[in-house]
Short mmCIF file of C-alpha atoms in Angstrom, two decimals:
data_model
loop_
_atom_site.label_atom_id
_atom_site.label_comp_id
_atom_site.label_asym_id
_atom_site.label_seq_id
_atom_site.Cartn_x
_atom_site.Cartn_y
_atom_site.Cartn_z
CA VAL A 1 -43.12 110.30 14.08
CA VAL A 2 -40.70 108.43 11.80
CA LEU A 3 -37.64 106.86 13.39
CA PHE A 4 -34.64 105.78 11.28
CA ILE A 5 -31.78 103.65 12.55
CA ALA A 6 -28.64 103.40 10.38
CA ARG A 7 -25.87 100.91 11.02
CA ASP A 8 -22.53 100.73 9.22
CA VAL A 9 -22.02 97.15 8.00
CA THR A 10 -18.81 97.82 6.04
CA ALA A 11 -16.68 95.85 8.51
CA GLN A 12 -19.05 92.88 8.46
CA LYS A 13 -19.05 92.79 4.65
CA ALA A 14 -15.26 93.00 4.55
CA GLU A 15 -15.02 90.14 7.04
CA ALA A 16 -17.44 88.05 4.98
CA ARG A 17 -15.35 88.67 1.84
CA ASN A 18 -12.19 87.67 3.71
CA ARG A 19 -13.81 84.44 4.89
CA GLN A 20 -14.90 83.67 1.34
CA ASN A 21 -11.39 84.38 -0.01
CA LEU A 22 -9.84 82.11 2.63
CA ALA A 23 -12.27 79.32 1.76
CA GLU A 24 -11.45 79.66 -1.95
CA GLN A 25 -7.70 79.63 -1.21
CA MET A 26 -8.09 76.45 0.84
CA MET A 27 -10.07 74.79 -1.95
CA ASN A 28 -7.43 75.82 -4.49
CA SER A 29 -4.68 74.48 -2.22
CA GLN A 30 -6.43 71.12 -1.96
CA LYS A 31 -6.98 71.14 -5.71
CA LEU A 32 -3.27 71.80 -6.31
CA GLU A 33 -2.31 68.91 -4.03
CA SER A 34 -4.60 66.54 -5.94
CA ILE A 35 -3.32 67.80 -9.29
CA GLY A 36 0.26 67.31 -8.07
CA LEU A 37 -0.37 63.67 -7.22
CA LEU A 38 -2.06 63.09 -10.57
CA ALA A 39 0.69 64.92 -12.48
CA GLY A 40 3.41 62.84 -10.84
CA GLY A 41 1.76 59.58 -11.86
CA ILE A 42 1.11 60.71 -15.42
CA ALA A 43 4.64 62.07 -15.82
CA HIS A 44 6.19 58.79 -14.62
CA ASP A 45 4.19 56.69 -17.11
CA PHE A 46 4.70 59.18 -19.93
CA ASN A 47 8.44 59.23 -19.31
CA ASN A 48 8.61 55.45 -19.75
CA LEU A 49 6.94 55.79 -23.16
CA LEU A 50 9.37 58.55 -24.15
CA LEU A 51 12.35 56.34 -23.31
CA SER A 52 11.20 53.82 -25.92
CA ILE A 53 10.57 56.56 -28.50
CA ARG A 54 13.97 58.15 -27.82
CA ALA A 55 15.82 54.83 -28.16
CA SER A 56 14.22 54.10 -31.56
CA LEU A 57 14.81 57.66 -32.72
CA ASP A 58 18.50 57.57 -31.79
CA ILE A 59 18.94 54.40 -33.86
CA LEU A 60 17.36 56.10 -36.89
CA LEU A 61 19.50 59.23 -36.46
CA GLN A 62 22.68 57.12 -36.52
CA ARG A 63 21.88 55.72 -39.97
CA LYS A 64 23.93 57.51 -42.61
CA SER A 65 21.38 56.67 -45.31
CA ILE A 66 18.94 59.21 -43.86
CA THR A 67 19.75 62.63 -45.30
CA GLY A 68 18.11 65.74 -46.70
CA GLN A 69 14.49 66.41 -45.84
CA ASP A 70 14.09 63.08 -44.00
CA GLY A 71 17.02 63.95 -41.76
CA HIS A 72 15.57 67.38 -41.11
CA LEU A 73 12.21 65.86 -40.15
CA LEU A 74 13.90 63.43 -37.77
CA ASP A 75 15.76 66.33 -36.17
CA ASN A 76 12.41 68.03 -35.61
CA VAL A 77 11.04 64.84 -34.05
CA SER A 78 14.12 64.65 -31.82
CA GLU A 79 13.64 68.24 -30.69
CA ALA A 80 9.95 67.61 -30.01
CA CYS A 81 10.86 64.49 -28.05
CA HIS A 82 13.33 66.50 -26.00
CA ARG A 83 10.61 69.05 -25.35
CA ALA A 84 8.26 66.30 -24.20
CA GLU A 85 10.98 65.03 -21.86
CA THR A 86 11.36 68.47 -20.33
CA LEU A 87 7.59 68.72 -19.92
CA THR A 88 7.56 65.48 -17.92
CA SER A 89 10.39 66.92 -15.85
CA GLN A 90 8.24 69.98 -15.18
CA LEU A 91 5.30 67.81 -14.18
CA LEU A 92 7.50 65.87 -11.78
CA GLY A 93 8.87 69.14 -10.44
CA PHE A 94 5.32 70.39 -9.90
CA ALA A 95 4.42 67.16 -8.12
CA ARG A 96 7.46 67.65 -5.88
CA ARG A 97 6.48 71.32 -5.36
CA GLY A 98 9.04 73.04 -7.53
CA ASN A 99 12.21 71.05 -8.23
CA PHE A 100 13.48 73.24 -11.07
CA THR A 101 16.91 74.22 -12.39
CA LYS A 102 17.88 77.88 -12.39
CA LYS A 103 20.71 78.97 -14.69
CA VAL A 104 21.78 81.72 -17.10
CA VAL A 105 19.62 81.54 -20.24
CA ASN A 106 20.33 83.18 -23.61
CA VAL A 107 17.04 84.87 -24.47
CA GLN A 108 17.54 84.95 -28.25
CA THR A 109 18.33 81.23 -28.34
CA LEU A 110 15.36 80.52 -26.08
CA VAL A 111 13.01 82.44 -28.38
CA GLU A 112 14.35 80.85 -31.57
CA LYS A 113 14.04 77.30 -30.19
CA SER A 114 10.53 77.96 -28.89
CA VAL A 115 9.41 79.44 -32.21
CA ASN A 116 10.87 76.47 -34.12
CA LEU A 117 8.76 74.15 -31.97
CA PHE A 118 5.74 76.38 -32.50
CA ARG A 119 5.95 76.82 -36.30
CA PRO A 120 4.56 73.39 -37.32
CA THR A 121 1.38 74.16 -35.35
CA ALA A 122 0.86 77.55 -36.99
CA LYS A 123 1.37 77.09 -40.74
CA LYS A 124 -1.33 79.66 -41.57
CA LEU A 125 0.44 82.38 -39.59
CA ASP A 126 2.98 84.92 -40.80
CA ILE A 127 5.55 84.63 -37.98
CA ARG A 128 8.12 87.41 -37.65
CA LEU A 129 11.13 87.54 -35.32
CA VAL A 130 12.67 90.87 -34.34
CA LEU A 131 15.55 90.01 -32.03
CA GLU A 132 17.91 92.38 -30.26
CA PRO A 133 21.36 92.10 -31.92
CA VAL A 134 23.23 92.08 -28.60
CA CYS A 135 23.32 89.01 -26.37
CA LEU A 136 20.52 89.12 -23.80
CA GLN A 137 20.76 86.82 -20.79
CA VAL A 138 18.44 86.13 -17.88
CA SER A 139 18.60 83.87 -14.83
CA GLY A 140 15.79 81.31 -14.67
CA ASP A 141 14.57 77.82 -15.47
CA GLU A 142 14.89 77.40 -19.24
CA ASN A 143 12.08 74.87 -19.51
CA GLN A 144 9.65 77.03 -17.56
CA LEU A 145 10.55 80.12 -19.59
CA SER A 146 10.12 78.24 -22.87
CA GLN A 147 6.78 76.79 -21.79
CA ALA A 148 5.51 80.22 -20.72
CA LEU A 149 6.48 81.65 -24.11
CA LEU A 150 4.90 78.74 -25.99
CA ASN A 151 1.65 79.21 -24.07
CA ILE A 152 1.55 82.86 -25.15
CA LEU A 153 2.31 81.91 -28.76
CA PHE A 154 -0.49 79.32 -28.78
CA ASN A 155 -2.86 81.92 -27.36
CA GLY A 156 -1.88 84.38 -30.10
CA ARG A 157 -2.33 81.71 -32.77
CA ASP A 158 -5.81 80.87 -31.51
CA ALA A 159 -6.75 84.56 -31.40
CA CYS A 160 -5.64 85.02 -35.02
CA LEU A 161 -7.34 81.89 -36.36
CA LEU A 162 -10.49 81.92 -34.22
CA GLU A 163 -12.58 83.42 -37.01
CA PRO A 164 -12.13 83.25 -40.82
CA ARG A 165 -10.43 86.36 -42.21
CA THR A 166 -12.05 88.35 -45.00
CA ASP A 167 -10.26 89.47 -48.16
CA ASP A 168 -9.97 93.05 -46.91
CA GLN A 169 -8.24 91.99 -43.67
CA PRO A 170 -4.44 91.66 -43.39
CA PRO A 171 -3.04 88.12 -43.11
CA ALA A 172 -2.84 86.55 -39.65
CA ARG A 173 0.46 87.68 -38.17
CA LEU A 174 2.45 86.99 -35.02
CA THR A 175 5.47 89.12 -34.17
CA ILE A 176 7.96 88.18 -31.46
CA ARG A 177 10.37 90.90 -30.36
CA THR A 178 13.18 90.96 -27.80
CA GLU A 179 14.70 94.13 -26.39
CA GLU A 180 16.39 95.62 -23.39
CA ALA A 181 13.99 97.53 -21.16
CA THR A 182 14.06 99.68 -18.06
CA ASP A 183 11.66 100.24 -15.21
CA GLU A 184 10.17 103.08 -17.28
CA HIS A 185 9.26 100.92 -20.29
CA PRO A 186 6.23 102.63 -21.94
CA GLY A 187 4.50 99.37 -22.88
CA TRP A 188 4.19 98.02 -19.35
CA GLU A 189 0.66 97.70 -18.04
CA PHE A 190 1.40 95.09 -15.39
CA HIS A 191 4.30 95.52 -12.97
CA PRO A 192 5.07 92.44 -10.85
CA GLU A 193 5.10 93.17 -7.16
CA GLY A 194 8.63 93.16 -5.83
CA ALA A 195 10.30 93.72 -9.23
CA LYS A 196 12.93 96.30 -8.31
CA ALA A 197 15.68 95.89 -10.92
CA ASP A 198 16.74 98.87 -13.04
CA ASP A 199 17.17 96.87 -16.25
CA TYR A 200 14.96 94.17 -17.73
CA ILE A 201 14.64 92.02 -20.83
CA CYS A 202 11.35 92.41 -22.66
CA ILE A 203 9.92 89.56 -24.77
CA GLN A 204 6.98 91.02 -26.66
CA VAL A 205 4.44 88.86 -28.50
CA ARG A 206 2.02 90.79 -30.69
CA ASP A 207 -0.79 89.33 -32.81
CA ASN A 208 -3.49 90.88 -35.00
CA GLY A 209 -6.22 88.55 -33.76
CA CYS A 210 -9.56 89.18 -32.10
CA GLY A 211 -8.15 90.35 -28.76
CA MET A 212 -9.85 89.85 -25.40
CA SER A 213 -12.72 91.45 -23.56
CA GLU A 214 -12.11 93.75 -20.60
CA GLU A 215 -13.64 91.14 -18.30
CA VAL A 216 -11.18 88.47 -19.48
CA ARG A 217 -8.28 90.92 -19.37
CA LYS A 218 -8.82 91.58 -15.66
CA LYS A 219 -8.49 87.87 -14.86
CA ILE A 220 -5.58 86.75 -17.04
CA PHE A 221 -3.15 86.53 -14.11
CA ASP A 222 -5.52 84.53 -11.89
CA PRO A 223 -3.91 81.07 -11.32
CA PHE A 224 -7.01 79.01 -12.15
CA PHE A 225 -8.57 81.23 -14.80
CA THR A 226 -8.97 79.89 -18.33
CA THR A 227 -10.99 80.82 -21.41
#
């Protein structure tokens, strides 16, 4: 006589997974709190250094003897300094749990400024801008939007330049496109939960780099995931 006893442990496994998820969320919350304290201290010290740089830069920019290419380079330094100042503001905002400024942002201007900051770091890339001719505007924090776009551009640059290109391969290329989009946009693979508007603005960044594995692709929106 053979006796079998079967017991459904689905509920127990689900409960164990939930406990593990809660533990991970608590650890991440504690990690965020520690990072916030560290970010606030770094941002404060970094901001003091930027004040000295900005003061010296403003003196140089006021000199009429600086023209041509030198003037253009100083303008680039000034823009980069401004970007660094906004980054410290973001760090302080993060340390204070989200003290950001929401306003109407011109998307074309946002993209052009971000790309101008990005270009000096990607001299080996063929960068192409395809911008919608009509004025596109969105409500949001300009610094956060610019930083998000820059992060994507840096990722595309790294993907293109990760491995040497052979003679039979096309040159490394990064294309940034803006367009009006609807809820039925054919290129959407990820739809944010709660996004219910009928019309959207699409900022598309396309590169011809190495791409990402399916395993990495599944985790790209995880808050603490990095490659």
